[in-house]
PDB file of C-alpha atoms and ligand atoms in Angstrom:
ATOM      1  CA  UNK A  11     -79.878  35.534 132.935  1.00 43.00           C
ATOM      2  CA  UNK A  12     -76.557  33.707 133.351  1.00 45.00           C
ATOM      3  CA  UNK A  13     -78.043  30.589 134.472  1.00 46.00           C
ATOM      4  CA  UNK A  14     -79.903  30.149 131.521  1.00 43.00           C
ATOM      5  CA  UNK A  15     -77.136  31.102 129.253  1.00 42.00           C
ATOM      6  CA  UNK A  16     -74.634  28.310 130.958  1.00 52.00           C
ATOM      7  CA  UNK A  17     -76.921  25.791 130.964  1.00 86.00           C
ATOM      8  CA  UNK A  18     -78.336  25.867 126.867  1.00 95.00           C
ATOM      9  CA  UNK A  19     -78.922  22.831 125.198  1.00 97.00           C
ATOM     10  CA  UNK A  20     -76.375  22.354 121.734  1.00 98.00           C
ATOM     11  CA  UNK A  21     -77.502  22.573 118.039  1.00 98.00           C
ATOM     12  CA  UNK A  22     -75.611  19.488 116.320  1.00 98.00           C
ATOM     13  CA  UNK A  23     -75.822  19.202 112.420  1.00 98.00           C
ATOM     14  CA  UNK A  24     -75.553  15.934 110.880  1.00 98.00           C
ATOM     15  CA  UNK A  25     -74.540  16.388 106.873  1.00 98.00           C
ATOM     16  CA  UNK A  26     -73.404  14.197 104.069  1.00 98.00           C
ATOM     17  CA  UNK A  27     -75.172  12.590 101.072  1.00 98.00           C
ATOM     18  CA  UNK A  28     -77.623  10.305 100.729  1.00 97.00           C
ATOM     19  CA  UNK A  29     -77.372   6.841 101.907  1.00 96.00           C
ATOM     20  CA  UNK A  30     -73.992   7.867 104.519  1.00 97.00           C
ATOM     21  CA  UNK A  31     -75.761   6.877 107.017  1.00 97.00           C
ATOM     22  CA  UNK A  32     -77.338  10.004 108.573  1.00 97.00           C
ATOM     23  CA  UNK A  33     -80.317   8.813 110.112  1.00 95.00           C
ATOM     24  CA  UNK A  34     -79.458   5.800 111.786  1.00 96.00           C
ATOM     25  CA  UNK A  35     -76.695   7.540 113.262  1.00 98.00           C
ATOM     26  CA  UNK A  36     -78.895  10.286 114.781  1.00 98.00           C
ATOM     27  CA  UNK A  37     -81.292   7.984 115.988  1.00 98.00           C
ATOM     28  CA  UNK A  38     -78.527   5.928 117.678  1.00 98.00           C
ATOM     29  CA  UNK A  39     -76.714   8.838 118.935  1.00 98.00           C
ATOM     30  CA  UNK A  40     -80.014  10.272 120.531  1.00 98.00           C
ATOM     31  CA  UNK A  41     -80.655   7.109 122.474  1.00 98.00           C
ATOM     32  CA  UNK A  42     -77.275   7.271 124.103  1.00 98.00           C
ATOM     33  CA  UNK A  43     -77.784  10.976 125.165  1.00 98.00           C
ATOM     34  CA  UNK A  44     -81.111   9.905 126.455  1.00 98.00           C
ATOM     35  CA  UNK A  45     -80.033   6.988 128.254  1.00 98.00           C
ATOM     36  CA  UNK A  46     -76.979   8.755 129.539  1.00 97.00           C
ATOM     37  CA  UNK A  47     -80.247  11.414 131.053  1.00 97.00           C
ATOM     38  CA  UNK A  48     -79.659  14.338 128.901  1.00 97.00           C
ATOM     39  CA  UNK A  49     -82.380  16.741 127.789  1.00 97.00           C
ATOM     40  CA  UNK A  50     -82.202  15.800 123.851  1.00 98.00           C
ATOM     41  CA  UNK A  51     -84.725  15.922 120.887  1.00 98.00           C
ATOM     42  CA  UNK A  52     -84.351  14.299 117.488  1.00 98.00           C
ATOM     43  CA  UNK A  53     -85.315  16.620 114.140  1.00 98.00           C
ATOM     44  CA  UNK A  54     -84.561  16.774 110.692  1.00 98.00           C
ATOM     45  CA  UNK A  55     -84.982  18.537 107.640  1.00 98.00           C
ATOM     46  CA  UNK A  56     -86.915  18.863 105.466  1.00 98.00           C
ATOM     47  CA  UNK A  57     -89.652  18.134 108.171  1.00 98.00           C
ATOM     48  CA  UNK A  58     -92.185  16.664 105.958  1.00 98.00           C
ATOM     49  CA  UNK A  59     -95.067  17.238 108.511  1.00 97.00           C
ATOM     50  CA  UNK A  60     -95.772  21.120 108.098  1.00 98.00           C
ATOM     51  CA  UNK A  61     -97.401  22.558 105.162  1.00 98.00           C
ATOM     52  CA  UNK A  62     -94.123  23.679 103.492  1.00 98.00           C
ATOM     53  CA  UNK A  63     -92.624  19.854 103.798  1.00 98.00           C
ATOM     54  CA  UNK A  64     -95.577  18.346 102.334  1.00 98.00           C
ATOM     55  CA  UNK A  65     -94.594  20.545  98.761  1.00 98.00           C
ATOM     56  CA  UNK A  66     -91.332  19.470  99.361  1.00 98.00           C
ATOM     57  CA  UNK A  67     -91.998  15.574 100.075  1.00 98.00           C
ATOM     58  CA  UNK A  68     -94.342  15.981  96.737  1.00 98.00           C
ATOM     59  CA  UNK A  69     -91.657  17.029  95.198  1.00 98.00           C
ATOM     60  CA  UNK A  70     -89.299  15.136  96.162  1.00 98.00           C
ATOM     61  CA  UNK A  71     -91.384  12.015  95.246  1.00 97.00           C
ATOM     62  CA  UNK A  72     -91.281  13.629  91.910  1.00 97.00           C
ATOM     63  CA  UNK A  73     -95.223  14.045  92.241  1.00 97.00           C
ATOM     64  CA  UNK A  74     -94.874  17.826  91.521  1.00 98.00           C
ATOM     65  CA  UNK A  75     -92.362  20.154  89.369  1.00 98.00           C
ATOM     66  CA  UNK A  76     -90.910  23.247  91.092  1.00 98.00           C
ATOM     67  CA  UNK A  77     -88.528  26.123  89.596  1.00 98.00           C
ATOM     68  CA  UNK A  78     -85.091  25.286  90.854  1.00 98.00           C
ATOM     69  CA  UNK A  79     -85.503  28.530  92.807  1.00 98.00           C
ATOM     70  CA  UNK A  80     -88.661  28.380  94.210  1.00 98.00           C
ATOM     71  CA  UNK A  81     -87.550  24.434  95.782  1.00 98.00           C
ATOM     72  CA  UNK A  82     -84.834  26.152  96.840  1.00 99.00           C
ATOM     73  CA  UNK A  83     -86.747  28.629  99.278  1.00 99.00           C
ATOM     74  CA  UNK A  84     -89.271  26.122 100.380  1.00 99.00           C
ATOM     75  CA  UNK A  85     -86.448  24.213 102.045  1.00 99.00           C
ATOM     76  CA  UNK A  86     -85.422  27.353 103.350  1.00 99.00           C
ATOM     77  CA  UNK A  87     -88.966  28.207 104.662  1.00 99.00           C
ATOM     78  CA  UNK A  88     -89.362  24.699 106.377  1.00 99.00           C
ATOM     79  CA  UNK A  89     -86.126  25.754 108.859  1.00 99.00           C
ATOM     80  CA  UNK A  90     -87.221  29.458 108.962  1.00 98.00           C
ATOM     81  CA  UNK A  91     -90.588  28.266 110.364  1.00 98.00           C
ATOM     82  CA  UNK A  92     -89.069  25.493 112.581  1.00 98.00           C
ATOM     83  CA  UNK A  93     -86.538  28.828 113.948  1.00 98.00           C
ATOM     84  CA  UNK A  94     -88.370  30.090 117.239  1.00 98.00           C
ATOM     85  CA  UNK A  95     -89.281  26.742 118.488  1.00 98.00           C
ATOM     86  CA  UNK A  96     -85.366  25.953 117.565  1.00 98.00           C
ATOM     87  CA  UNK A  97     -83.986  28.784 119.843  1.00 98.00           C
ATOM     88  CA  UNK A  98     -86.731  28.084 122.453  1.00 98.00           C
ATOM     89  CA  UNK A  99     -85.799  23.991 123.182  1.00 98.00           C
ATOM     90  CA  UNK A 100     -81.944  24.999 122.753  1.00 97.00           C
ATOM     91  CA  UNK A 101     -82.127  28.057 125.651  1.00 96.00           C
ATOM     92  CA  UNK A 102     -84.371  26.144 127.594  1.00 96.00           C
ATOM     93  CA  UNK A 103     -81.829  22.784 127.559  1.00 96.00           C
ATOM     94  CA  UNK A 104     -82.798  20.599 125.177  1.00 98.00           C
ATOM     95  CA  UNK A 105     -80.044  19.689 122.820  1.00 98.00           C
ATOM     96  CA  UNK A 106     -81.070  19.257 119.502  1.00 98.00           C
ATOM     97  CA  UNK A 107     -79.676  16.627 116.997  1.00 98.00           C
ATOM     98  CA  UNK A 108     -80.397  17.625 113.309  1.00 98.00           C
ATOM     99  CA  UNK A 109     -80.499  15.525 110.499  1.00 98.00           C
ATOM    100  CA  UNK A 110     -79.496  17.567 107.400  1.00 98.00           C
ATOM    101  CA  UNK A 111     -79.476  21.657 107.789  1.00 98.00           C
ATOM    102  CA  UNK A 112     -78.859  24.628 105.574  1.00 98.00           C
ATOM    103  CA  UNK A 113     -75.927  22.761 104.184  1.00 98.00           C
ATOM    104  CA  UNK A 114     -78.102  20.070 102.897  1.00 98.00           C
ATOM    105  CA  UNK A 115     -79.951  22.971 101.418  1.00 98.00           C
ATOM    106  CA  UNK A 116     -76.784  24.977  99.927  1.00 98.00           C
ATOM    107  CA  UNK A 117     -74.819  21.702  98.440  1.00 98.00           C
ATOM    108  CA  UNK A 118     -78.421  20.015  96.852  1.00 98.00           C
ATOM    109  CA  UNK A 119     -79.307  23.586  95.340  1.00 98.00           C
ATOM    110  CA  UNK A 120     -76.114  24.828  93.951  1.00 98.00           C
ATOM    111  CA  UNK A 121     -75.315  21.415  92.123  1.00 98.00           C
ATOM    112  CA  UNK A 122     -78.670  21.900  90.003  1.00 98.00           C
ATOM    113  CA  UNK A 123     -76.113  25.274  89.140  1.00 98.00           C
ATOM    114  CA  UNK A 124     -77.556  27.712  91.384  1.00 98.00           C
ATOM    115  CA  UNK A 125     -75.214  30.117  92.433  1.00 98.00           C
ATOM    116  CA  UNK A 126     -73.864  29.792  95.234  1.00 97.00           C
ATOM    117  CA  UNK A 127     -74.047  33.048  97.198  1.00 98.00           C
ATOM    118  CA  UNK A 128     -77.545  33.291  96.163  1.00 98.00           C
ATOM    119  CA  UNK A 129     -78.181  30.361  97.692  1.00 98.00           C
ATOM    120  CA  UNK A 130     -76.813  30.633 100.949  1.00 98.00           C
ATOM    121  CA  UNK A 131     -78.881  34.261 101.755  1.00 98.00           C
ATOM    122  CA  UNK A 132     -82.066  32.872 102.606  1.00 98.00           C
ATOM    123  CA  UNK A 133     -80.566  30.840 105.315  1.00 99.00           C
ATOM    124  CA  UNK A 134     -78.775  33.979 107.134  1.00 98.00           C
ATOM    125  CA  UNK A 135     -80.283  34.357 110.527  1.00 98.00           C
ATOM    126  CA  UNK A 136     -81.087  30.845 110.998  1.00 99.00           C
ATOM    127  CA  UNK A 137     -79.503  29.961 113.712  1.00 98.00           C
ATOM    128  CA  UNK A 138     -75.936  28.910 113.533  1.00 98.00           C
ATOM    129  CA  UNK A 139     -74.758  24.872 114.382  1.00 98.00           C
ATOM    130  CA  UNK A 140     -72.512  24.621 117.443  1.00 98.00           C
ATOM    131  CA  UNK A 141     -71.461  21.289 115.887  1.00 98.00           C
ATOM    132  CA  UNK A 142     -71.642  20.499 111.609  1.00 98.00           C
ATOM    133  CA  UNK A 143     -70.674  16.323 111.651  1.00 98.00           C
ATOM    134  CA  UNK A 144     -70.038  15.331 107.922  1.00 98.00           C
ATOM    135  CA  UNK A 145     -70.284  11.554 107.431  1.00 98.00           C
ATOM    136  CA  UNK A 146     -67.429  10.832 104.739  1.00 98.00           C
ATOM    137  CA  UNK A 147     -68.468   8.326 102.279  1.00 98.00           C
ATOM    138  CA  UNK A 148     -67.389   8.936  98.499  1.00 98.00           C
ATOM    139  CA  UNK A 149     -71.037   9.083  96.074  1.00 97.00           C
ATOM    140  CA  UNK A 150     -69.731   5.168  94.249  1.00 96.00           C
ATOM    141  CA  UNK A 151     -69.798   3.446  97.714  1.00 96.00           C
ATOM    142  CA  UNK A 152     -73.023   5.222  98.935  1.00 95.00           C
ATOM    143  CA  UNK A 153     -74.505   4.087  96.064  1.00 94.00           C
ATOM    144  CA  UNK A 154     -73.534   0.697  96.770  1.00 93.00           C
ATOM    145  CA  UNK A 155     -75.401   0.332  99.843  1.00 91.00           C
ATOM    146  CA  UNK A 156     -78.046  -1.144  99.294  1.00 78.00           C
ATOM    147  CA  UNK A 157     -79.210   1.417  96.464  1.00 76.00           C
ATOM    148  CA  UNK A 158     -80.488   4.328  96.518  1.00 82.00           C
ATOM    149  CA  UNK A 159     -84.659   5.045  96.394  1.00 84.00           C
ATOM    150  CA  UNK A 160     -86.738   6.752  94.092  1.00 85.00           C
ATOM    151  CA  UNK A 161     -86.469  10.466  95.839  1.00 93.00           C
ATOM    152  CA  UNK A 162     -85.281  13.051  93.153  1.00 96.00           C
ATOM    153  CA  UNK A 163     -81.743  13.320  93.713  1.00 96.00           C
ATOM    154  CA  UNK A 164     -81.261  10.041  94.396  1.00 95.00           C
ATOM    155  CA  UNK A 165     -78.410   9.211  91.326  1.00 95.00           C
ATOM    156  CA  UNK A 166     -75.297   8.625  91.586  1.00 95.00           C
ATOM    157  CA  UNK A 167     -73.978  11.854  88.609  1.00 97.00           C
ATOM    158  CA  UNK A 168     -76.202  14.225  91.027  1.00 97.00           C
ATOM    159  CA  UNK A 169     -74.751  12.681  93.945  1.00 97.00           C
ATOM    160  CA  UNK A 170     -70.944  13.784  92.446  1.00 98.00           C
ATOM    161  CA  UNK A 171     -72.104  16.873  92.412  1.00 98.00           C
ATOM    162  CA  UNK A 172     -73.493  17.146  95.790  1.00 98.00           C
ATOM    163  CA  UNK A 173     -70.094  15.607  97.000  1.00 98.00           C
ATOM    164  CA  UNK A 174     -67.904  18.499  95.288  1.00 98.00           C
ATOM    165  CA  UNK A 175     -70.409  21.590  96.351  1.00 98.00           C
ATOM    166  CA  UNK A 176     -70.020  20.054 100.383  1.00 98.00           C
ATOM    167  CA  UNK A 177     -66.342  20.109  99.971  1.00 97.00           C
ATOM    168  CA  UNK A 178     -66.555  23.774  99.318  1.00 95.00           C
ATOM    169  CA  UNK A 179     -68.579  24.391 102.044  1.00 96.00           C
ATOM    170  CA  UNK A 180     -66.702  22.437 105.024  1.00 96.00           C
ATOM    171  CA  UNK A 181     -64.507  24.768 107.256  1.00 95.00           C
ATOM    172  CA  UNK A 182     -62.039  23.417 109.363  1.00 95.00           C
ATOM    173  CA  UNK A 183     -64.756  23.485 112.387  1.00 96.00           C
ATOM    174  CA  UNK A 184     -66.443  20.871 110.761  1.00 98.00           C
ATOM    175  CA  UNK A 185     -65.979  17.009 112.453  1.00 98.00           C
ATOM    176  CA  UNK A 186     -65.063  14.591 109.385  1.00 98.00           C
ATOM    177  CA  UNK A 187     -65.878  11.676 110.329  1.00 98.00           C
ATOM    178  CA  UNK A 188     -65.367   8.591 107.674  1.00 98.00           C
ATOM    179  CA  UNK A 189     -68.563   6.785 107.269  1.00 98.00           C
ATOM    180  CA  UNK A 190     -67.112   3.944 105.999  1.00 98.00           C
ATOM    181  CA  UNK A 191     -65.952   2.607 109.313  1.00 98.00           C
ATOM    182  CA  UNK A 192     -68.490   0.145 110.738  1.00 98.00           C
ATOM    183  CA  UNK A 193     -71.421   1.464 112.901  1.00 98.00           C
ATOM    184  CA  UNK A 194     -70.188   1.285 115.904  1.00 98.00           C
ATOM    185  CA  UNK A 195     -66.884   2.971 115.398  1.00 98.00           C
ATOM    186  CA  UNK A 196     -68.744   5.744 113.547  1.00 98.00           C
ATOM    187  CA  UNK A 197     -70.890   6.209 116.542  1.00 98.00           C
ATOM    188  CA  UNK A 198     -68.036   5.604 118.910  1.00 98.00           C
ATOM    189  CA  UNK A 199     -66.504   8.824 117.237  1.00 98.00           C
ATOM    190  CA  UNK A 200     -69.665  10.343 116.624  1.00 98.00           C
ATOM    191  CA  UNK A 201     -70.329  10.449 120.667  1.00 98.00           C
ATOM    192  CA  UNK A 202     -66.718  11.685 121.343  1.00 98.00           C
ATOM    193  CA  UNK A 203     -66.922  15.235 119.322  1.00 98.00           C
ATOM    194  CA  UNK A 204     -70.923  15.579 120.162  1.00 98.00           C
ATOM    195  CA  UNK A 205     -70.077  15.583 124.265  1.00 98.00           C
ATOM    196  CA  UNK A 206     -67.193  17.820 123.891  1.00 97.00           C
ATOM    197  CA  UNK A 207     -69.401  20.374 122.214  1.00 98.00           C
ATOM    198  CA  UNK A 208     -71.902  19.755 124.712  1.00 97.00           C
ATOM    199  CA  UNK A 209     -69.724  20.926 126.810  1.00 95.00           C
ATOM    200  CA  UNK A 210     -68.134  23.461 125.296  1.00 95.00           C
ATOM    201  CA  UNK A 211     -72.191  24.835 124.782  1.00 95.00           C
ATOM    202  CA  UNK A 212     -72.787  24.067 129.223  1.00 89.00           C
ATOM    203  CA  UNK A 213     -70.068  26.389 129.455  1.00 89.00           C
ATOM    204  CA  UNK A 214     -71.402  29.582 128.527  1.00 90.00           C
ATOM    205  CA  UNK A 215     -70.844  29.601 124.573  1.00 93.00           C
ATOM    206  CA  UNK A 216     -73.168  32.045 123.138  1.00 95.00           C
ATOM    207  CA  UNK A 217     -76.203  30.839 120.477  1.00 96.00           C
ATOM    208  CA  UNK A 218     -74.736  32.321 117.002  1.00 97.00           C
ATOM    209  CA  UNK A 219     -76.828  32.590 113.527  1.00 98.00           C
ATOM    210  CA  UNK A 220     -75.847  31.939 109.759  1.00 98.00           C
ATOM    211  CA  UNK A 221     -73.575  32.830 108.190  1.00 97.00           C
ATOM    212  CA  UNK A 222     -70.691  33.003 110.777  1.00 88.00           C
TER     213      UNK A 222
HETATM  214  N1  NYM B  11     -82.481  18.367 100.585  1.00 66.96           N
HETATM  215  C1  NYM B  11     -82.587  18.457 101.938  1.00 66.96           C
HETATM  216  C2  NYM B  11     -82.353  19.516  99.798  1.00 66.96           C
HETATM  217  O1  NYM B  11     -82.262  19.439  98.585  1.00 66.96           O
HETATM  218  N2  NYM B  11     -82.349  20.738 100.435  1.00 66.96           N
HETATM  219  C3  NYM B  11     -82.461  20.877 101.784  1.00 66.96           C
HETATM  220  O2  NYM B  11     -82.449  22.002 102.306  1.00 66.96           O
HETATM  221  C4  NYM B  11     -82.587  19.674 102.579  1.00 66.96           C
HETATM  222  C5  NYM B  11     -82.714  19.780 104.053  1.00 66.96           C
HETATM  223  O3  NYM B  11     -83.798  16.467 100.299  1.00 66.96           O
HETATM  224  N3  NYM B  11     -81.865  14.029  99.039  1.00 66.96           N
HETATM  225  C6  NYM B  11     -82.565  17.045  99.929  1.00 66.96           C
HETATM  226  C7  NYM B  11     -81.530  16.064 100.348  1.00 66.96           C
HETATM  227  C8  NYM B  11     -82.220  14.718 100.261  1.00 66.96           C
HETATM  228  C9  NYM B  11     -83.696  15.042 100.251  1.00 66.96           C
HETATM  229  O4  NYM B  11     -83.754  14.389 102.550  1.00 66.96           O
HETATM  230  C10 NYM B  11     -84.488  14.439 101.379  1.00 66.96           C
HETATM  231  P1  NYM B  11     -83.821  13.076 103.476  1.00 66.96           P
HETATM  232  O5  NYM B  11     -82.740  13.284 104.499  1.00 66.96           O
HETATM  233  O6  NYM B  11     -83.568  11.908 102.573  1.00 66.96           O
HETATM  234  O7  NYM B  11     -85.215  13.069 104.053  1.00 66.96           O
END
């Protein structure tokens, strides 16, 4: 009904590569929306806790090998079975704030020299972002924050890579925001373009899916 439609929560992507500061940005932008008394959850991907993230967290750790393919659709599979519960907490409200999406999985994939086109099907009919944030930091000062871990991926050649494969995914509905800036002012930006799709989502705008 049209109450339910006007009233849906708003699927906002956080993107960029490792280290841009991603996660604390979430986590600081979710305490604002929940202070502020908005319905709003957390997530990310890859969500280690099902089955499917736990091959991909081994993985990651470099604890297992994987085709480059078969990786590939495991990421894939970890938002595909995350998808109902996805379009459930987003009709019924609940604003979601997502750290890392199909985008993560596209740019990560296609640098190993995937092709491209084969690696965005799998994600078509996921549901589509109202909002795709990319933190803007170039791979030489991510890497000098601090370091990166031991996670595969975690170098700064592959990280080069990851930076040139996200450039040809951006669109010009994706918020740039530069992730140098200090953490306020990235949040302070961050919160500006987040409420205005918020709104834009209250409105009435419909739920979309991949690829648009
Ligand atoms: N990653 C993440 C992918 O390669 N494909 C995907 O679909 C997703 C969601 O996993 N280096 C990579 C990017 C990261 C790594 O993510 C783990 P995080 O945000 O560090 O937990």
């Amino acid at each position: 009904n049209k109450e339910s439609i006007s009233s849906r929560g708003a699927l906002i992507v956080l993107e960029g590569l490792d280290r841009c500061g991603k996660t604390s940005q979430s986590g600081r932008l979710y305490k604002y929306l929940d202070e502020q008394g908005h319905s709003v959850e957390s997530w990310r991907f890859p969500d280690r806790n099902t089955g499917v993230g736990q091959m991909i967290s081994s993985y990651l750790a470099n604890k297992s090998q994987l085709d480059d393919h078969a990786i590939h659709l495991l990421f894939s599979a970890n938002r595909w079975e995350k998808r109902s519960l996805m379009e459930e907490k987003l009709k019924s409200g609940t604003t979601l704030i997502v750290d890392r999406y199909s985008y993560s999985g596209v740019a990560f994939s296609s640098s190993k020299g995937l092709d491209i086109e084969w690696c965005k099907a799998p994600e078509i009919g996921l549901l589509a972002p109202d909002l795709v944030v990319y933190l803007d930091i170039s791979p030489e000062k991510a890497a000098e924050r601090g370091g990166y871990g031991d996670e595969r991926y975690e170098q700064l050649e592959f990280q080069k890579k990851v930076a040139g494969s996200y450039l040809s995914l951006r669109d010009s509905s994706w918020k740039v925001i530069d992730a140098t800036l200090s953490i306020e002012d990235v949040e302070k930006k961050l919160r500006e373009v987040v409420l205005d799709c918020m709104m834009t989502c209250h409105k009435g705008k419909p739920l979309s899916q991949l690829w648009p």
